[in-house]
PDB file of C-alpha atoms in Angstrom:
ATOM      1  CA  ARG A   1      35.189  12.463  12.200  1.00  0.00           C
ATOM      2  CA  SER A   2      34.513  13.645   8.659  1.00  0.00           C
ATOM      3  CA  THR A   3      32.915  17.017   7.986  1.00  0.00           C
ATOM      4  CA  LEU A   4      30.320  15.039   6.016  1.00  0.00           C
ATOM      5  CA  PHE A   5      28.986  13.373   9.164  1.00  0.00           C
ATOM      6  CA  PRO A   6      26.438  16.061  10.198  1.00  0.00           C
ATOM      7  CA  TYR A   7      24.861  15.900   6.751  1.00  0.00           C
ATOM      8  CA  THR A   8      23.821  12.261   7.239  1.00  0.00           C
ATOM      9  CA  THR A   9      21.418  13.246  10.005  1.00  0.00           C
ATOM     10  CA  LEU A  10      20.285  16.344   8.127  1.00  0.00           C
ATOM     11  CA  PHE A  11      19.549  14.498   4.886  1.00  0.00           C
ATOM     12  CA  ARG A  12      17.713  11.715   6.721  1.00  0.00           C
ATOM     13  CA  SER A  13      15.638  14.263   8.662  1.00  0.00           C
ATOM     14  CA  ILE A  14      14.661  16.030   5.450  1.00  0.00           C
ATOM     15  CA  GLY A  15      13.824  12.661   3.918  1.00  0.00           C
ATOM     16  CA  ASN A  16      11.590  11.874   6.906  1.00  0.00           C
ATOM     17  CA  VAL A  17       9.657  15.121   6.425  1.00  0.00           C
ATOM     18  CA  TYR A  18       9.101  14.390   2.736  1.00  0.00           C
ATOM     19  CA  ALA A  19       8.078  10.806   3.595  1.00  0.00           C
ATOM     20  CA  ASP A  20       5.512  12.108   6.101  1.00  0.00           C
ATOM     21  CA  GLN A  21       4.159  14.359   3.353  1.00  0.00           C
ATOM     22  CA  LYS A  22       3.944  11.347   0.989  1.00  0.00           C
ATOM     23  CA  ASN A  23       6.428  13.009  -1.377  1.00  0.00           C
ATOM     24  CA  ASP A  24       8.162   9.724  -2.157  1.00  0.00           C
ATOM     25  CA  ASP A  25      10.501  11.002  -4.865  1.00  0.00           C
ATOM     26  CA  GLN A  26      12.007  13.704  -2.678  1.00  0.00           C
ATOM     27  CA  ALA A  27      12.170  11.348   0.308  1.00  0.00           C
ATOM     28  CA  LEU A  28      14.036   8.844  -1.855  1.00  0.00           C
ATOM     29  CA  ASN A  29      16.415  11.564  -3.026  1.00  0.00           C
ATOM     30  CA  TYR A  30      17.449  12.570   0.489  1.00  0.00           C
ATOM     31  CA  TYR A  31      17.613   9.017   1.865  1.00  0.00           C
ATOM     32  CA  LEU A  32      19.970   8.100  -0.993  1.00  0.00           C
ATOM     33  CA  LYS A  33      22.148  11.114  -0.170  1.00  0.00           C
ATOM     34  CA  ALA A  34      22.315  10.044   3.479  1.00  0.00           C
ATOM     35  CA  LEU A  35      23.112   6.464   2.469  1.00  0.00           C
ATOM     36  CA  SER A  36      25.901   7.556   0.135  1.00  0.00           C
ATOM     37  CA  ILE A  37      27.660   9.480   2.911  1.00  0.00           C
ATOM     38  CA  ASN A  38      27.230   6.733   5.494  1.00  0.00           C
ATOM     39  CA  GLU A  39      28.657   4.181   3.054  1.00  0.00           C
ATOM     40  CA  LYS A  40      31.699   6.411   2.512  1.00  0.00           C
ATOM     41  CA  LEU A  41      32.136   6.714   6.288  1.00  0.00           C
ATOM     42  CA  ASN A  42      31.268   2.999   6.785  1.00  0.00           C
ATOM     43  CA  ILE A  43      28.853   3.682   9.652  1.00  0.00           C
ATOM     44  CA  ARG A  44      27.077   0.333   9.682  1.00  0.00           C
ATOM     45  CA  LYS A  45      24.046   1.074  11.841  1.00  0.00           C
ATOM     46  CA  ARG A  46      23.284   4.239   9.900  1.00  0.00           C
ATOM     47  CA  ILE A  47      23.629   2.395   6.610  1.00  0.00           C
ATOM     48  CA  ALA A  48      21.072  -0.142   7.838  1.00  0.00           C
ATOM     49  CA  ARG A  49      18.743   2.642   8.974  1.00  0.00           C
ATOM     50  CA  ASN A  50      18.995   4.376   5.588  1.00  0.00           C
ATOM     51  CA  LEU A  51      18.305   1.101   3.789  1.00  0.00           C
ATOM     52  CA  GLY A  52      15.236   0.615   5.964  1.00  0.00           C
ATOM     53  CA  ASN A  53      14.009   4.095   5.046  1.00  0.00           C
ATOM     54  CA  LEU A  54      14.562   3.337   1.379  1.00  0.00           C
ATOM     55  CA  GLY A  55      12.713   0.040   1.681  1.00  0.00           C
ATOM     56  CA  THR A  56       9.704   1.818   3.167  1.00  0.00           C
ATOM     57  CA  VAL A  57       9.629   4.388   0.357  1.00  0.00           C
ATOM     58  CA  TYR A  58       9.992   1.715  -2.322  1.00  0.00           C
ATOM     59  CA  TYR A  59       7.104  -0.132  -0.668  1.00  0.00           C
ATOM     60  CA  ASP A  60       4.952   3.006  -0.852  1.00  0.00           C
ATOM     61  CA  LYS A  61       5.934   3.384  -4.523  1.00  0.00           C
ATOM     62  CA  LYS A  62       4.890  -0.260  -5.073  1.00  0.00           C
ATOM     63  CA  ASP A  63       8.397  -1.202  -6.188  1.00  0.00           C
ATOM     64  CA  PHE A  64       8.341  -4.356  -4.085  1.00  0.00           C
ATOM     65  CA  LYS A  65      11.511  -5.900  -5.500  1.00  0.00           C
ATOM     66  CA  LYS A  66      13.597  -2.881  -4.464  1.00  0.00           C
ATOM     67  CA  ALA A  67      11.754  -2.746  -1.147  1.00  0.00           C
ATOM     68  CA  LEU A  68      12.657  -6.366  -0.449  1.00  0.00           C
ATOM     69  CA  ASP A  69      16.266  -5.862  -1.554  1.00  0.00           C
ATOM     70  CA  SER A  70      16.707  -2.797   0.667  1.00  0.00           C
ATOM     71  CA  HIS A  71      15.164  -4.417   3.748  1.00  0.00           C
ATOM     72  CA  THR A  72      17.143  -7.615   3.222  1.00  0.00           C
ATOM     73  CA  ARG A  73      20.412  -5.657   3.078  1.00  0.00           C
ATOM     74  CA  ALA A  74      19.383  -3.764   6.209  1.00  0.00           C
ATOM     75  CA  LEU A  75      18.601  -7.030   8.007  1.00  0.00           C
ATOM     76  CA  GLU A  76      22.036  -8.450   7.203  1.00  0.00           C
ATOM     77  CA  ILE A  77      23.736  -5.413   8.727  1.00  0.00           C
ATOM     78  CA  TYR A  78      21.533  -5.374  11.836  1.00  0.00           C
ATOM     79  CA  GLN A  79      22.312  -9.060  12.370  1.00  0.00           C
ATOM     80  CA  GLU A  80      26.001  -8.343  11.859  1.00  0.00           C
ATOM     81  CA  VAL A  81      26.059  -5.619  14.554  1.00  0.00           C
ATOM     82  CA  GLY A  82      23.569  -7.377  16.857  1.00  0.00           C
ATOM     83  CA  GLU A  83      20.932  -4.626  16.808  1.00  0.00           C
ATOM     84  CA  LYS A  84      17.828  -6.502  18.012  1.00  0.00           C
ATOM     85  CA  ARG A  85      15.459  -3.571  17.629  1.00  0.00           C
ATOM     86  CA  GLY A  86      16.548  -3.108  14.021  1.00  0.00           C
ATOM     87  CA  ILE A  87      16.343  -6.850  13.368  1.00  0.00           C
ATOM     88  CA  ALA A  88      12.762  -7.057  14.669  1.00  0.00           C
ATOM     89  CA  LEU A  89      11.537  -4.012  12.749  1.00  0.00           C
ATOM     90  CA  THR A  90      13.193  -5.139   9.519  1.00  0.00           C
ATOM     91  CA  LEU A  91      11.768  -8.650   9.802  1.00  0.00           C
ATOM     92  CA  LEU A  92       8.342  -7.027  10.126  1.00  0.00           C
ATOM     93  CA  ASN A  93       8.949  -4.866   7.056  1.00  0.00           C
ATOM     94  CA  ILE A  94      10.013  -7.875   5.004  1.00  0.00           C
ATOM     95  CA  GLY A  95       6.911  -9.739   6.139  1.00  0.00           C
ATOM     96  CA  ASP A  96       4.787  -6.816   4.961  1.00  0.00           C
ATOM     97  CA  VAL A  97       6.342  -6.970   1.498  1.00  0.00           C
ATOM     98  CA  TYR A  98       5.657 -10.703   1.222  1.00  0.00           C
ATOM     99  CA  LEU A  99       2.097 -10.145   2.445  1.00  0.00           C
ATOM    100  CA  ILE A 100       1.267  -7.555  -0.184  1.00  0.00           C
ATOM    101  CA  ILE A 101       2.625  -9.707  -3.019  1.00  0.00           C
ATOM    102  CA  GLY A 102       0.604 -12.683  -1.756  1.00  0.00           C
ATOM    103  CA  ASN A 103       3.436 -14.908  -0.528  1.00  0.00           C
ATOM    104  CA  TYR A 104       1.607 -15.908   2.643  1.00  0.00           C
ATOM    105  CA  ASP A 105       4.028 -18.601   3.779  1.00  0.00           C
ATOM    106  CA  ARG A 106       7.021 -16.271   3.738  1.00  0.00           C
ATOM    107  CA  SER A 107       4.971 -13.494   5.283  1.00  0.00           C
ATOM    108  CA  PHE A 108       3.938 -15.781   8.165  1.00  0.00           C
ATOM    109  CA  GLU A 109       7.553 -16.861   8.628  1.00  0.00           C
ATOM    110  CA  TYR A 110       8.825 -13.297   8.996  1.00  0.00           C
ATOM    111  CA  PHE A 111       5.946 -12.145  11.205  1.00  0.00           C
ATOM    112  CA  LYS A 112       6.553 -15.141  13.490  1.00  0.00           C
ATOM    113  CA  LYS A 113      10.247 -14.280  13.757  1.00  0.00           C
ATOM    114  CA  THR A 114       9.312 -10.674  14.531  1.00  0.00           C
ATOM    115  CA  ILE A 115       6.996 -11.781  17.343  1.00  0.00           C
ATOM    116  CA  ASP A 116       9.631 -14.099  18.822  1.00  0.00           C
ATOM    117  CA  ILE A 117      12.392 -11.474  18.835  1.00  0.00           C
ATOM    118  CA  SER A 118      10.205  -8.539  19.894  1.00  0.00           C
ATOM    119  CA  SER A 119       8.766 -10.503  22.820  1.00  0.00           C
ATOM    120  CA  VAL A 120      12.238 -11.176  24.209  1.00  0.00           C
ATOM    121  CA  ALA A 121      13.686  -7.742  23.401  1.00  0.00           C
ATOM    122  CA  GLY A 122      10.739  -5.831  24.893  1.00  0.00           C
ATOM    123  CA  GLU A 123       9.965  -4.032  21.630  1.00  0.00           C
ATOM    124  CA  ASP A 124       6.267  -3.505  22.319  1.00  0.00           C
ATOM    125  CA  ILE A 125       5.497  -1.290  19.315  1.00  0.00           C
ATOM    126  CA  THR A 126       7.044  -3.730  16.848  1.00  0.00           C
ATOM    127  CA  LEU A 127       5.368  -6.631  18.656  1.00  0.00           C
ATOM    128  CA  MET A 128       1.996  -4.866  18.453  1.00  0.00           C
ATOM    129  CA  ASN A 129       2.399  -4.297  14.725  1.00  0.00           C
ATOM    130  CA  ALA A 130       3.503  -7.897  14.154  1.00  0.00           C
ATOM    131  CA  TYR A 131       0.366  -9.172  15.910  1.00  0.00           C
ATOM    132  CA  GLY A 132      -1.723  -6.806  13.815  1.00  0.00           C
ATOM    133  CA  GLU A 133      -0.096  -7.869  10.559  1.00  0.00           C
ATOM    134  CA  MET A 134      -0.636 -11.511  11.484  1.00  0.00           C
ATOM    135  CA  GLY A 135      -4.298 -10.631  11.924  1.00  0.00           C
ATOM    136  CA  LYS A 136      -4.321  -9.040   8.480  1.00  0.00           C
ATOM    137  CA  LEU A 137      -2.592 -12.092   6.993  1.00  0.00           C
ATOM    138  CA  PHE A 138      -5.220 -14.514   8.297  1.00  0.00           C
ATOM    139  CA  TYR A 139      -8.049 -12.187   7.250  1.00  0.00           C
ATOM    140  CA  GLN A 140      -6.677 -12.087   3.700  1.00  0.00           C
ATOM    141  CA  LEU A 141      -6.413 -15.890   3.695  1.00  0.00           C
ATOM    142  CA  ALA A 142     -10.045 -16.124   4.791  1.00  0.00           C
ATOM    143  CA  MET A 143     -11.216 -13.709   2.102  1.00  0.00           C
ATOM    144  CA  GLU A 144      -9.356 -15.254  -0.849  1.00  0.00           C
ATOM    145  CA  LYS A 145     -11.890 -16.242  -3.501  1.00  0.00           C
ATOM    146  CA  ILE A 146      -9.495 -18.872  -4.812  1.00  0.00           C
ATOM    147  CA  ARG A 147      -7.890 -21.026  -2.122  1.00  0.00           C
ATOM    148  CA  PRO A 148      -4.267 -19.840  -1.898  1.00  0.00           C
ATOM    149  CA  VAL A 149      -1.356 -22.246  -2.046  1.00  0.00           C
ATOM    150  CA  VAL A 150      -0.057 -22.412   1.528  1.00  0.00           C
ATOM    151  CA  HIS A 151       1.962 -24.964   3.446  1.00  0.00           C
ATOM    152  CA  PRO A 152       2.091 -26.000   7.124  1.00  0.00           C
ATOM    153  CA  PRO A 153       1.475 -24.407   9.552  1.00  0.00           C
ATOM    154  CA  LEU A 154      -0.862 -22.133   7.561  1.00  0.00           C
ATOM    155  CA  ASN A 155      -2.919 -24.815   5.845  1.00  0.00           C
ATOM    156  CA  VAL A 156      -3.583 -26.974   8.930  1.00  0.00           C
ATOM    157  CA  ASN A 157      -7.405 -27.017   9.243  1.00  0.00           C
ATOM    158  CA  GLY A 158      -7.341 -23.899   7.107  1.00  0.00           C
ATOM    159  CA  ASP A 159     -10.869 -22.848   6.244  1.00  0.00           C
ATOM    160  CA  LYS A 160     -12.552 -19.443   6.308  1.00  0.00           C
ATOM    161  CA  THR A 161     -13.896 -19.712   9.849  1.00  0.00           C
ATOM    162  CA  VAL A 162     -10.622 -20.964  11.315  1.00  0.00           C
ATOM    163  CA  TRP A 163      -8.630 -18.215   9.614  1.00  0.00           C
ATOM    164  CA  LEU A 164     -11.098 -15.527  10.714  1.00  0.00           C
ATOM    165  CA  ARG A 165     -10.804 -16.733  14.311  1.00  0.00           C
ATOM    166  CA  LYS A 166      -7.017 -16.580  14.068  1.00  0.00           C
ATOM    167  CA  SER A 167      -7.300 -13.083  12.593  1.00  0.00           C
ATOM    168  CA  ILE A 168      -9.411 -12.024  15.570  1.00  0.00           C
ATOM    169  CA  ASP A 169      -6.991 -13.582  18.080  1.00  0.00           C
ATOM    170  CA  TYR A 170      -4.000 -11.727  16.670  1.00  0.00           C
ATOM    171  CA  SER A 171      -5.907  -8.466  16.199  1.00  0.00           C
ATOM    172  CA  LEU A 172      -7.026  -8.608  19.842  1.00  0.00           C
ATOM    173  CA  MET A 173      -3.416  -9.068  20.973  1.00  0.00           C
ATOM    174  CA  ALA A 174      -2.432  -6.060  18.859  1.00  0.00           C
ATOM    175  CA  LEU A 175      -5.303  -4.029  20.289  1.00  0.00           C
ATOM    176  CA  ARG A 176      -4.397  -4.849  23.899  1.00  0.00           C
ATOM    177  CA  LEU A 177      -0.809  -3.749  23.360  1.00  0.00           C
ATOM    178  CA  GLY A 178      -1.991  -0.673  21.484  1.00  0.00           C
ATOM    179  CA  LYS A 179      -4.057   0.402  24.475  1.00  0.00           C
ATOM    180  CA  GLN A 180      -1.126  -0.145  26.835  1.00  0.00           C
ATOM    181  CA  ILE A 181       1.361   1.901  24.777  1.00  0.00           C
ATOM    182  CA  PRO A 182      -0.980   3.823  23.824  1.00  0.00           C
ATOM    183  CA  ALA A 183      -0.991   3.936  20.003  1.00  0.00           C
ATOM    184  CA  LEU A 184      -4.182   5.638  18.841  1.00  0.00           C
ATOM    185  CA  GLU A 185      -3.675   5.418  15.075  1.00  0.00           C
ATOM    186  CA  GLU A 186      -2.886   1.721  15.268  1.00  0.00           C
ATOM    187  CA  ILE A 187      -5.881   1.127  17.552  1.00  0.00           C
ATOM    188  CA  ILE A 188      -8.068   2.526  14.763  1.00  0.00           C
ATOM    189  CA  VAL A 189      -6.633  -0.064  12.362  1.00  0.00           C
ATOM    190  CA  TRP A 190      -7.094  -2.995  14.751  1.00  0.00           C
ATOM    191  CA  THR A 191     -10.663  -2.058  15.774  1.00  0.00           C
ATOM    192  CA  GLN A 192     -11.609  -1.864  12.078  1.00  0.00           C
ATOM    193  CA  SER A 193      -9.953  -5.237  11.460  1.00  0.00           C
ATOM    194  CA  LEU A 194     -11.927  -6.777  14.308  1.00  0.00           C
ATOM    195  CA  ALA A 195     -15.186  -5.252  13.056  1.00  0.00           C
ATOM    196  CA  ASP A 196     -14.541  -6.695   9.575  1.00  0.00           C
ATOM    197  CA  ALA A 197     -13.644 -10.160  10.857  1.00  0.00           C
ATOM    198  CA  TYR A 198     -16.680 -10.400  13.158  1.00  0.00           C
ATOM    199  CA  ARG A 199     -18.922  -9.223  10.309  1.00  0.00           C
ATOM    200  CA  GLU A 200     -17.650 -12.055   8.109  1.00  0.00           C
ATOM    201  CA  LEU A 201     -18.516 -14.472  10.938  1.00  0.00           C
ATOM    202  CA  ASP A 202     -22.030 -12.969  11.042  1.00  0.00           C
ATOM    203  CA  ASP A 203     -21.403 -11.806  14.610  1.00  0.00           C
ATOM    204  CA  PHE A 204     -22.970  -8.406  14.058  1.00  0.00           C
ATOM    205  CA  LYS A 205     -23.125  -7.506  17.742  1.00  0.00           C
ATOM    206  CA  MET A 206     -19.334  -7.692  18.119  1.00  0.00           C
ATOM    207  CA  SER A 207     -18.819  -6.101  14.706  1.00  0.00           C
ATOM    208  CA  TYR A 208     -20.915  -3.094  15.758  1.00  0.00           C
ATOM    209  CA  TYR A 209     -19.057  -2.899  19.077  1.00  0.00           C
ATOM    210  CA  TYR A 210     -15.690  -2.527  17.341  1.00  0.00           C
ATOM    211  CA  LEU A 211     -17.084  -0.156  14.701  1.00  0.00           C
ATOM    212  CA  ASP A 212     -18.318   2.091  17.508  1.00  0.00           C
ATOM    213  CA  SER A 213     -14.907   1.859  19.233  1.00  0.00           C
ATOM    214  CA  ASN A 214     -13.287   2.711  15.915  1.00  0.00           C
ATOM    215  CA  ARG A 215     -15.415   5.861  15.611  1.00  0.00           C
ATOM    216  CA  ILE A 216     -14.499   7.008  19.142  1.00  0.00           C
ATOM    217  CA  TYR A 217     -10.769   6.582  18.530  1.00  0.00           C
ATOM    218  CA  LYS A 218     -11.004   8.347  15.164  1.00  0.00           C
ATOM    219  CA  ASP A 219     -12.549  11.361  16.900  1.00  0.00           C
ATOM    220  CA  SER A 220      -9.640  11.419  19.355  1.00  0.00           C
ATOM    221  CA  VAL A 221      -7.054  11.250  16.571  1.00  0.00           C
ATOM    222  CA  PHE A 222      -8.813  14.005  14.622  1.00  0.00           C
ATOM    223  CA  ASN A 223      -8.274  16.410  17.513  1.00  0.00           C
ATOM    224  CA  ILE A 224      -4.604  15.423  17.732  1.00  0.00           C
ATOM    225  CA  ASP A 225      -4.173  15.781  13.949  1.00  0.00           C
ATOM    226  CA  LYS A 226      -5.199  19.430  14.086  1.00  0.00           C
ATOM    227  CA  GLU A 227      -2.259  20.126  16.395  1.00  0.00           C
ATOM    228  CA  LYS A 228       0.040  17.980  14.231  1.00  0.00           C
ATOM    229  CA  LEU A 229      -0.885  20.020  11.134  1.00  0.00           C
ATOM    230  CA  ILE A 230       0.353  23.181  12.812  1.00  0.00           C
ATOM    231  CA  ASN A 231       3.592  21.449  13.817  1.00  0.00           C
ATOM    232  CA  ASP A 232       4.073  20.068  10.285  1.00  0.00           C
ATOM    233  CA  MET A 233       3.758  23.552   8.812  1.00  0.00           C
ATOM    234  CA  THR A 234       6.427  24.751  11.226  1.00  0.00           C
ATOM    235  CA  ASN A 235       8.689  21.803  10.309  1.00  0.00           C
ATOM    236  CA  ARG A 236       8.181  22.526   6.611  1.00  0.00           C
ATOM    237  CA  ARG A 237       9.435  26.087   7.087  1.00  0.00           C
ATOM    238  CA  GLU A 238      12.473  24.798   9.010  1.00  0.00           C
ATOM    239  CA  ILE A 239      13.285  22.303   6.240  1.00  0.00           C
ATOM    240  CA  ASP A 240      13.023  25.042   3.601  1.00  0.00           C
ATOM    241  CA  ILE A 241      15.540  27.086   5.557  1.00  0.00           C
ATOM    242  CA  ARG A 242      17.930  24.122   5.898  1.00  0.00           C
ATOM    243  CA  GLU A 243      17.716  23.316   2.185  1.00  0.00           C
ATOM    244  CA  LYS A 244      18.584  26.897   1.310  1.00  0.00           C
ATOM    245  CA  GLU A 245      21.563  26.744   3.689  1.00  0.00           C
ATOM    246  CA  ILE A 246      22.821  23.594   1.927  1.00  0.00           C
ATOM    247  CA  GLN A 247      22.478  25.197  -1.493  1.00  0.00           C
ATOM    248  CA  THR A 248      24.558  28.208  -0.452  1.00  0.00           C
ATOM    249  CA  GLN A 249      27.442  26.095   0.894  1.00  0.00           C
TER     250      GLN A 249
END
């Protein structure tokens, strides 16, 4: 195996640290380096993983065309090699891109595919997030001031109340899975989503219930984040050392 091989993992790891720190430009730089090596070595799964990383960074940079291109290329490779976990996660990522640009039909299509594949493959985290994103999709449909152009099955009996109820149904499914996993940060998102949806239905009792739950989970995450900050500082020092090693070689 090529002497370049160890650098693919190193560059991706450094990219992950920069991505966690929201330093998108540096994350992009290292993900591209990892991708370049993996393309030279023709390691298909790693190429797909790098493309997925790039798609996520482009999404954060609001370059949605490049995000969609990167995720679509990743999906083709995952389908080629039969990597169901990668397929499910990439379908979800593509759905997210369509959601943020307001293409609700395509977003629904990709979230539905994610749910179908994740349910069979036992990918609970991806399934949880797909349920949650479906909830977000229906909430956005309900809150559109101008009725969006949607086609079946989205526009069947599609009014604000119906879409809010669907948002609640999917958010509850996400929340149940989140508690089973458990996934505290995601639980915070879903409890807030439920509070918002119930408020729009004028069900203030349930809205308050989920707001209170949201507060409790935020307190739990705050305590965990203090420990994570210490670990991140340690990781940052390790990355600095690795970067200096690369520069001297």
